[in-house]
Amino acid sequence: MDEYTPMRKNITYWIKIILLLVLLQSCKSTTTLMKQEATLADKMGSRQTEYLYNRIKEIAKVGYAFGHQDATAYGMGWKNDGSIKRSDVHDVSGAYPAVYGFELGHIELGHSINLDTVDFKLMQKLIQRAHKMRGIVTLSWHPDNPVSKKSAWDTTAAVTEILKGGNLHNEYKEWLSKLANFMNELKDESGNSIPVVFRPFHEMNGDWFWWGKGNCSPEEYISLWRETFDILTKEYSVHNMLYAYSPNTLEKKEDYLKYYPGDLYVDILGIDIYQHGSSEEFIEALKNDIGLLQKIATDKNKPYVLSEAGLNEIPIANWWTEVLDRHIAKSGISWALFWRNAWPNHYFAPYPGQASASDFILYKNLSHVLFLNDVKKIR
Ligand code: BMA
């Protein structure tokens, strides 16, 4: 008789326990996998776009990338005519930024230069170069007011006019088709589309743009975002963009998600924080707003960034290391982008001889602040 001995009972018991543990482990790794492989907002997003998204997440594990708007297009006292490789940041520190911001304003009008006089053909070339060097490209867009035909800062009510059913909907689609053409023509040497981070309609919690607070309702803003996303991805087949949402410094915590178009329409969470007053106020905003951003983004499993920042004319000699970096170093952001070096009283990155230049070199040497040669290594 095959007796069920205590010894066999014991073995069966342990086999069951092991099987259970294996099962639990595989469930756990499936959920971790699902968490890690968050898909793109654009379900048809290219393989390269997905790769960019994963790199952006990887960067935050090492530090944060340094970015500069229009870095290679112009700087203090110089303008790129297409023949030079230059950047103020490089002139000062010997390193090129890791993140390159460019501006699409006036592409919608079919102009050959943007609202800041950067030639779109040159921009295309500079994006190709930044991408080839494994830098990251982010595009802002300050479209003119579609009703008044004045600038993005003209706050004449316009959003409902361009939404589906509005009088200017078709005109808005024409605008988007021009933006889409630019995106669809943005190719690398092998003919693959170059992936970028698109950051339209930013600072909507401020009242200075036609898409901002008081000039449209949060619901209208959300429709504007979603319709724009749908037209670009579904009608114009643009599949090389990650979408970044970026309010301005918050007045109230609740403001962050007030205009949020939804997890299915956003890949990256950002915030624009400038120092307009004292360093203390700025530090408070960095701590509070990035702290909140970190919580929201972690919960949504999305990367997050300081999408715009800066102190105009940087008159504080140790601003980079003591005011800025000390308060964002451990925040988990993937990058911090500083605004453009436009003219002598409107610049946000140092140039040789500028008051914060030597501190910037110390800042550049911090191991967690990543420039082009550092992000290059991140796969
Ligand atoms: C603003 C200023 C403007 C510029 C706009 C878009 O912050 O720098 O001069 O036109 O950004 O780049």
Coordinates of C-alpha atoms and ligand atoms in Angstrom, one line a residue:
M1 CA 0.0 0.0 0.0
D2 CA 1.3 3.4 -1.0
E3 CA 1.2 5.0 2.4
Y4 CA 1.1 8.8 2.7
T5 CA 4.1 9.0 5.0
P6 CA 4.9 12.2 7.0
M7 CA 8.0 12.5 4.9
R8 CA 6.0 12.6 1.6
K9 CA 3.5 14.9 3.2
N10 CA 6.3 17.3 4.0
I11 CA 7.7 17.2 0.5
T12 CA 4.3 17.9 -1.0
Y13 CA 3.9 20.8 1.4
W14 CA 7.2 22.3 0.3
I15 CA 6.5 21.8 -3.4
K16 CA 3.2 23.6 -3.0
I17 CA 4.9 26.5 -1.2
I18 CA 7.6 26.8 -3.9
L19 CA 4.9 26.7 -6.6
L20 CA 3.0 29.5 -4.8
L21 CA 6.1 31.6 -4.5
V22 CA 7.0 31.2 -8.2
L23 CA 3.4 32.2 -9.1
L24 CA 3.5 35.2 -6.8
Q25 CA 6.9 36.3 -8.2
S26 CA 5.7 36.0 -11.8
C27 CA 2.6 38.1 -11.0
K28 CA 4.8 40.7 -9.3
S29 CA 7.2 40.9 -12.3
T30 CA 4.2 41.2 -14.7
T31 CA 2.9 44.2 -12.8
T32 CA 6.4 45.8 -12.6
L33 CA 6.8 45.2 -16.3
M34 CA 3.4 46.8 -17.0
K35 CA 4.4 49.8 -14.8
Q36 CA 7.7 50.2 -16.5
E37 CA 6.4 50.0 -20.0
A38 CA 4.0 52.8 -19.8
T39 CA 2.9 53.3 -23.4
L40 CA 3.0 56.6 -25.3
A41 CA 0.0 59.0 -25.5
D42 CA 0.3 58.5 -29.3
K43 CA -0.5 54.8 -29.6
M44 CA 1.1 54.9 -33.1
G45 CA 4.2 56.7 -31.8
S46 CA 7.4 55.5 -33.6
R47 CA 9.9 53.1 -32.1
Q48 CA 12.4 56.1 -31.9
T49 CA 9.8 58.1 -30.0
E50 CA 9.4 55.3 -27.5
Y51 CA 13.1 55.0 -27.2
L52 CA 13.4 58.7 -26.5
Y53 CA 10.7 58.3 -23.8
N54 CA 12.6 55.5 -22.1
R55 CA 15.9 57.6 -22.3
I56 CA 14.1 60.5 -20.6
K57 CA 13.1 58.2 -17.8
E58 CA 16.7 56.8 -17.6
I59 CA 18.2 60.3 -17.3
A60 CA 16.3 60.9 -14.0
K61 CA 18.0 57.9 -12.5
V62 CA 21.4 59.5 -13.0
G63 CA 20.7 63.2 -12.5
Y64 CA 19.1 65.9 -14.6
A65 CA 19.9 67.2 -18.0
F66 CA 20.8 70.8 -18.7
G67 CA 18.8 72.5 -21.5
H68 CA 18.9 75.9 -23.2
Q69 CA 16.3 77.4 -25.5
D70 CA 17.7 78.3 -29.0
A71 CA 21.1 77.2 -27.7
T72 CA 22.8 76.8 -31.1
A73 CA 20.7 79.4 -33.0
Y74 CA 22.1 82.6 -31.5
G75 CA 23.6 84.0 -28.3
M76 CA 25.0 87.2 -26.9
G77 CA 26.3 89.2 -29.9
W78 CA 26.1 86.4 -32.5
K79 CA 23.6 84.7 -34.7
N80 CA 23.9 81.4 -36.6
D81 CA 23.6 81.8 -40.3
G82 CA 24.0 78.0 -40.7
S83 CA 27.7 78.0 -41.0
I84 CA 28.8 77.8 -37.3
K85 CA 28.6 75.4 -34.4
R86 CA 28.3 77.6 -31.4
S87 CA 26.4 78.0 -28.1
D88 CA 26.9 80.5 -25.3
V89 CA 26.8 77.7 -22.8
H90 CA 29.7 76.0 -24.7
D91 CA 31.6 79.3 -25.0
V92 CA 31.5 79.5 -21.2
S93 CA 31.9 76.0 -20.0
G94 CA 33.3 73.9 -22.9
A95 CA 30.1 71.7 -22.8
Y96 CA 27.1 71.7 -25.0
P97 CA 23.6 71.5 -23.5
A98 CA 21.9 68.1 -23.4
V99 CA 18.4 69.5 -24.1
Y100 CA 17.7 71.8 -27.0
G101 CA 14.5 74.0 -27.0
F102 CA 13.2 75.4 -30.2
E103 CA 10.2 77.5 -30.9
L104 CA 7.6 76.9 -33.6
G105 CA 5.6 80.2 -33.4
H106 CA 4.6 81.4 -36.9
I107 CA 5.1 78.0 -38.5
E108 CA 1.3 78.0 -38.5
L109 CA 1.3 81.1 -40.8
G110 CA 3.6 79.5 -43.3
H111 CA 6.4 81.9 -42.5
S112 CA 10.0 81.0 -43.3
I113 CA 11.3 82.4 -39.9
N114 CA 9.8 82.0 -36.4
L115 CA 8.5 84.8 -34.2
D116 CA 12.0 85.2 -32.8
T117 CA 13.5 85.4 -36.4
V118 CA 15.0 81.9 -36.4
D119 CA 14.8 80.5 -39.9
F120 CA 12.8 77.2 -39.9
K121 CA 15.3 75.6 -42.3
L122 CA 18.1 76.4 -40.0
M123 CA 16.0 75.1 -37.0
Q124 CA 15.5 71.8 -38.9
K125 CA 19.3 71.5 -39.4
L126 CA 20.0 72.4 -35.7
I127 CA 17.5 69.8 -34.6
Q128 CA 19.1 67.2 -36.8
R129 CA 22.5 68.0 -35.4
A130 CA 21.3 67.9 -31.8
H131 CA 19.6 64.6 -32.4
K132 CA 22.6 63.1 -34.1
M133 CA 24.7 64.1 -31.1
R134 CA 22.1 62.2 -28.9
G135 CA 20.7 65.4 -27.4
I136 CA 17.0 65.8 -26.6
V137 CA 14.8 68.3 -28.5
T138 CA 11.8 70.0 -27.1
L139 CA 9.5 72.3 -29.1
S140 CA 7.4 75.1 -27.7
W141 CA 4.7 76.8 -29.8
H142 CA 3.4 80.3 -29.3
P143 CA 0.9 80.5 -32.2
D144 CA -0.7 83.8 -33.0
N145 CA -4.2 84.6 -31.8
P146 CA -6.4 82.9 -34.4
V147 CA -9.2 85.5 -34.0
S148 CA -7.4 88.8 -33.7
K149 CA -4.4 87.6 -35.8
K150 CA -2.2 89.4 -33.3
S151 CA 0.4 87.6 -31.2
A152 CA 0.0 84.7 -28.7
W153 CA 0.0 87.3 -26.0
D154 CA -3.2 88.9 -27.4
T155 CA -5.9 87.6 -25.1
T156 CA -8.9 88.1 -27.4
A157 CA -11.2 85.1 -26.8
A158 CA -10.3 82.5 -29.4
V159 CA -10.4 78.9 -28.2
T160 CA -14.1 78.1 -28.8
E161 CA -13.7 79.5 -32.4
I162 CA -11.1 77.0 -33.3
L163 CA -12.6 73.9 -31.6
K164 CA -14.8 71.5 -33.6
G165 CA -17.9 73.4 -34.6
G166 CA -16.3 76.8 -34.3
N167 CA -16.0 79.3 -37.2
L168 CA -12.3 79.0 -37.4
H169 CA -11.9 75.2 -37.0
N170 CA -10.9 74.6 -40.5
E171 CA -8.4 77.5 -40.4
Y172 CA -6.9 76.0 -37.3
K173 CA -6.6 72.6 -39.0
E174 CA -4.7 74.4 -41.8
W175 CA -2.4 75.8 -39.1
L176 CA -1.8 72.4 -37.7
S177 CA -1.2 70.9 -41.2
K178 CA 1.8 73.3 -41.5
L179 CA 3.2 72.2 -38.1
A180 CA 2.6 68.6 -39.1
N181 CA 4.6 69.1 -42.4
F182 CA 7.5 70.4 -40.4
M183 CA 7.3 67.4 -38.0
N184 CA 6.9 64.9 -40.8
E185 CA 9.9 66.3 -42.7
L186 CA 12.1 66.2 -39.6
K187 CA 14.3 63.2 -40.6
D188 CA 17.7 61.8 -39.6
E189 CA 20.4 60.6 -42.0
S190 CA 18.7 57.2 -42.3
G191 CA 15.4 58.7 -43.2
N192 CA 13.8 58.0 -39.8
S193 CA 11.6 60.7 -38.2
I194 CA 13.4 62.5 -35.4
P195 CA 11.5 62.2 -32.1
V196 CA 10.9 65.4 -30.1
V197 CA 9.0 66.6 -27.0
F198 CA 6.2 68.9 -28.0
R199 CA 5.1 71.4 -25.4
P200 CA 2.2 73.5 -26.7
F201 CA -0.1 75.8 -24.8
H202 CA 2.1 76.2 -21.8
E203 CA 1.6 78.4 -18.7
M204 CA -2.2 78.1 -19.1
N205 CA -2.7 78.8 -15.4
G206 CA -1.4 82.4 -16.1
D207 CA -3.6 84.9 -17.9
W208 CA -1.1 86.2 -20.5
F209 CA -1.8 83.9 -23.5
W210 CA -5.1 83.5 -25.4
W211 CA -5.2 79.8 -24.2
G212 CA -4.7 80.9 -20.6
K213 CA -6.7 81.5 -17.5
G214 CA -9.7 83.7 -17.9
N215 CA -9.4 83.6 -21.7
C216 CA -10.9 80.1 -21.9
S217 CA -12.3 77.7 -19.4
P218 CA -10.4 74.6 -18.2
E219 CA -12.9 72.4 -20.2
E220 CA -12.2 74.4 -23.4
Y221 CA -8.5 74.2 -22.8
I222 CA -8.7 70.5 -22.4
S223 CA -10.7 70.2 -25.7
L224 CA -8.1 72.4 -27.4
W225 CA -5.4 70.0 -26.3
R226 CA -7.2 66.8 -27.1
E227 CA -8.4 68.0 -30.5
T228 CA -4.9 69.2 -31.4
F229 CA -3.5 65.9 -30.4
D230 CA -6.1 64.0 -32.4
I231 CA -5.7 66.1 -35.5
L232 CA -1.9 65.8 -35.4
T233 CA -1.7 62.1 -34.7
K234 CA -4.8 60.7 -36.5
E235 CA -5.4 63.1 -39.4
Y236 CA -1.9 64.3 -40.1
S237 CA 0.0 61.1 -39.1
V238 CA 2.6 62.8 -36.9
H239 CA 4.1 60.0 -34.8
N240 CA 7.3 61.5 -33.6
M241 CA 6.1 63.6 -30.7
L242 CA 5.9 63.1 -27.0
Y243 CA 3.5 65.5 -25.4
A244 CA 4.5 67.7 -22.4
Y245 CA 2.0 69.6 -20.2
S246 CA 3.5 72.6 -18.4
P247 CA 1.7 75.1 -16.2
N248 CA 3.5 78.1 -14.7
T249 CA 4.5 78.5 -11.0
L250 CA 1.4 77.5 -9.0
E251 CA -0.7 79.9 -7.0
K252 CA -2.6 77.0 -5.5
K253 CA -1.6 73.4 -5.4
E254 CA -4.9 72.4 -7.1
D255 CA -4.0 74.5 -10.1
Y256 CA -1.5 71.9 -11.4
L257 CA -4.2 69.5 -12.6
K258 CA -6.9 72.0 -13.3
Y259 CA -6.2 72.1 -17.1
Y260 CA -4.7 68.6 -17.3
P261 CA -5.9 67.0 -20.6
G262 CA -5.6 63.4 -19.1
D263 CA -3.1 60.6 -18.8
L264 CA -4.0 59.4 -22.3
Y265 CA -2.9 62.7 -23.9
V266 CA 0.2 63.6 -22.0
D267 CA 3.6 61.8 -21.7
I268 CA 5.7 64.2 -19.7
L269 CA 4.7 66.5 -16.8
G270 CA 6.4 69.9 -16.6
I271 CA 6.4 73.2 -14.8
D272 CA 7.8 76.6 -15.7
I273 CA 9.3 78.4 -12.7
Y274 CA 11.2 81.7 -13.1
Q275 CA 12.8 83.8 -10.4
H276 CA 11.1 87.1 -10.7
G277 CA 11.7 88.2 -7.1
S278 CA 13.9 87.1 -4.2
S279 CA 15.9 83.9 -4.2
E280 CA 13.9 82.8 -1.1
E281 CA 10.6 83.1 -3.0
F282 CA 12.1 81.2 -6.0
I283 CA 13.5 78.4 -3.7
E284 CA 10.1 78.1 -2.0
A285 CA 8.4 77.7 -5.5
L286 CA 11.0 75.1 -6.5
K287 CA 10.5 73.1 -3.4
N288 CA 6.7 73.3 -3.3
D289 CA 5.9 73.0 -7.0
I290 CA 8.5 70.4 -7.9
G291 CA 7.6 68.5 -4.8
L292 CA 4.0 68.4 -5.9
L293 CA 5.0 67.6 -9.4
Q294 CA 7.1 64.7 -8.2
K295 CA 4.1 63.2 -6.3
I296 CA 1.7 63.6 -9.2
A297 CA 4.1 62.3 -11.8
T298 CA 5.3 59.3 -9.7
D299 CA 1.7 58.4 -9.2
K300 CA 1.0 58.6 -12.9
N301 CA 4.3 56.8 -13.7
K302 CA 5.4 59.6 -16.0
P303 CA 8.7 61.5 -16.2
Y304 CA 8.7 65.1 -15.1
V305 CA 10.8 68.2 -15.9
L306 CA 11.5 71.8 -15.1
S307 CA 10.2 72.8 -18.5
E308 CA 11.3 76.4 -18.3
A309 CA 13.4 78.2 -15.7
G310 CA 15.7 81.1 -15.2
L311 CA 16.7 84.3 -13.6
N312 CA 16.9 87.1 -16.2
E313 CA 20.4 88.5 -16.6
I314 CA 21.6 86.2 -13.7
P315 CA 23.0 89.0 -11.5
I316 CA 23.6 86.6 -8.6
A317 CA 27.2 85.3 -8.9
N318 CA 26.5 81.9 -7.3
W319 CA 23.0 81.4 -8.6
W320 CA 23.6 78.1 -10.4
T321 CA 25.1 76.1 -7.6
E322 CA 23.5 77.8 -4.5
V323 CA 20.1 79.0 -5.5
L324 CA 19.1 76.6 -8.3
D325 CA 20.9 73.3 -8.1
R326 CA 20.8 72.9 -4.4
H327 CA 17.1 72.9 -4.5
I328 CA 16.5 70.7 -7.6
A329 CA 19.4 68.2 -7.4
K330 CA 17.4 65.5 -5.7
S331 CA 14.0 66.2 -7.1
G332 CA 13.9 63.5 -9.8
I333 CA 13.4 65.8 -12.7
S334 CA 14.7 64.6 -16.1
W335 CA 15.8 68.1 -17.2
A336 CA 15.8 71.8 -16.5
L337 CA 15.6 74.1 -19.6
F338 CA 16.7 77.7 -19.4
W339 CA 15.2 80.3 -21.6
R340 CA 16.8 82.1 -24.5
N341 CA 19.8 84.4 -24.7
A342 CA 17.9 86.9 -26.8
W343 CA 19.5 90.3 -26.2
P344 CA 21.4 92.2 -23.5
N345 CA 18.5 92.6 -21.0
H346 CA 16.8 89.3 -21.9
Y347 CA 19.0 86.2 -21.3
F348 CA 19.0 83.3 -19.0
A349 CA 22.3 81.4 -19.6
P350 CA 25.8 82.9 -19.0
Y351 CA 28.2 83.9 -21.7
P352 CA 32.0 84.5 -21.3
G353 CA 32.6 87.2 -18.8
Q354 CA 29.0 87.2 -17.5
A355 CA 28.5 87.7 -13.7
S356 CA 27.6 84.0 -13.0
A357 CA 30.1 82.5 -15.5
S358 CA 32.6 81.0 -13.0
D359 CA 29.8 79.5 -10.9
F360 CA 28.3 78.0 -14.0
I361 CA 31.6 76.1 -14.6
L362 CA 31.3 74.7 -11.0
Y363 CA 27.7 73.8 -11.8
K364 CA 28.7 72.1 -15.1
N365 CA 31.2 70.0 -13.2
L366 CA 28.6 68.6 -10.8
S367 CA 28.3 64.9 -11.6
H368 CA 24.5 64.9 -11.5
V369 CA 24.1 67.8 -13.9
L370 CA 24.2 66.3 -17.3
F371 CA 25.4 68.0 -20.5
L372 CA 25.6 66.6 -24.0
N373 CA 28.5 64.3 -23.4
D374 CA 26.9 62.8 -20.3
V375 CA 23.4 62.1 -21.8
K376 CA 25.1 60.7 -24.9
K377 CA 26.0 57.7 -22.8
I378 CA 22.5 57.1 -21.5
R379 CA 20.7 54.5 -23.7
Ligands
BMA1 C1 9.3 84.8 -24.4 C2 10.2 85.9 -24.8 C3 9.8 86.4 -26.2 C4 9.7 85.3 -27.2 C5 8.9 84.1 -26.7 C6 8.9 82.9 -27.6 O1 9.5 84.3 -23.2 O2 11.5 85.4 -24.9 O3 10.7 87.4 -26.6 O4 9.2 85.7 -28.4 O5 9.4 83.7 -25.4 O6 10.2 82.4 -27.8

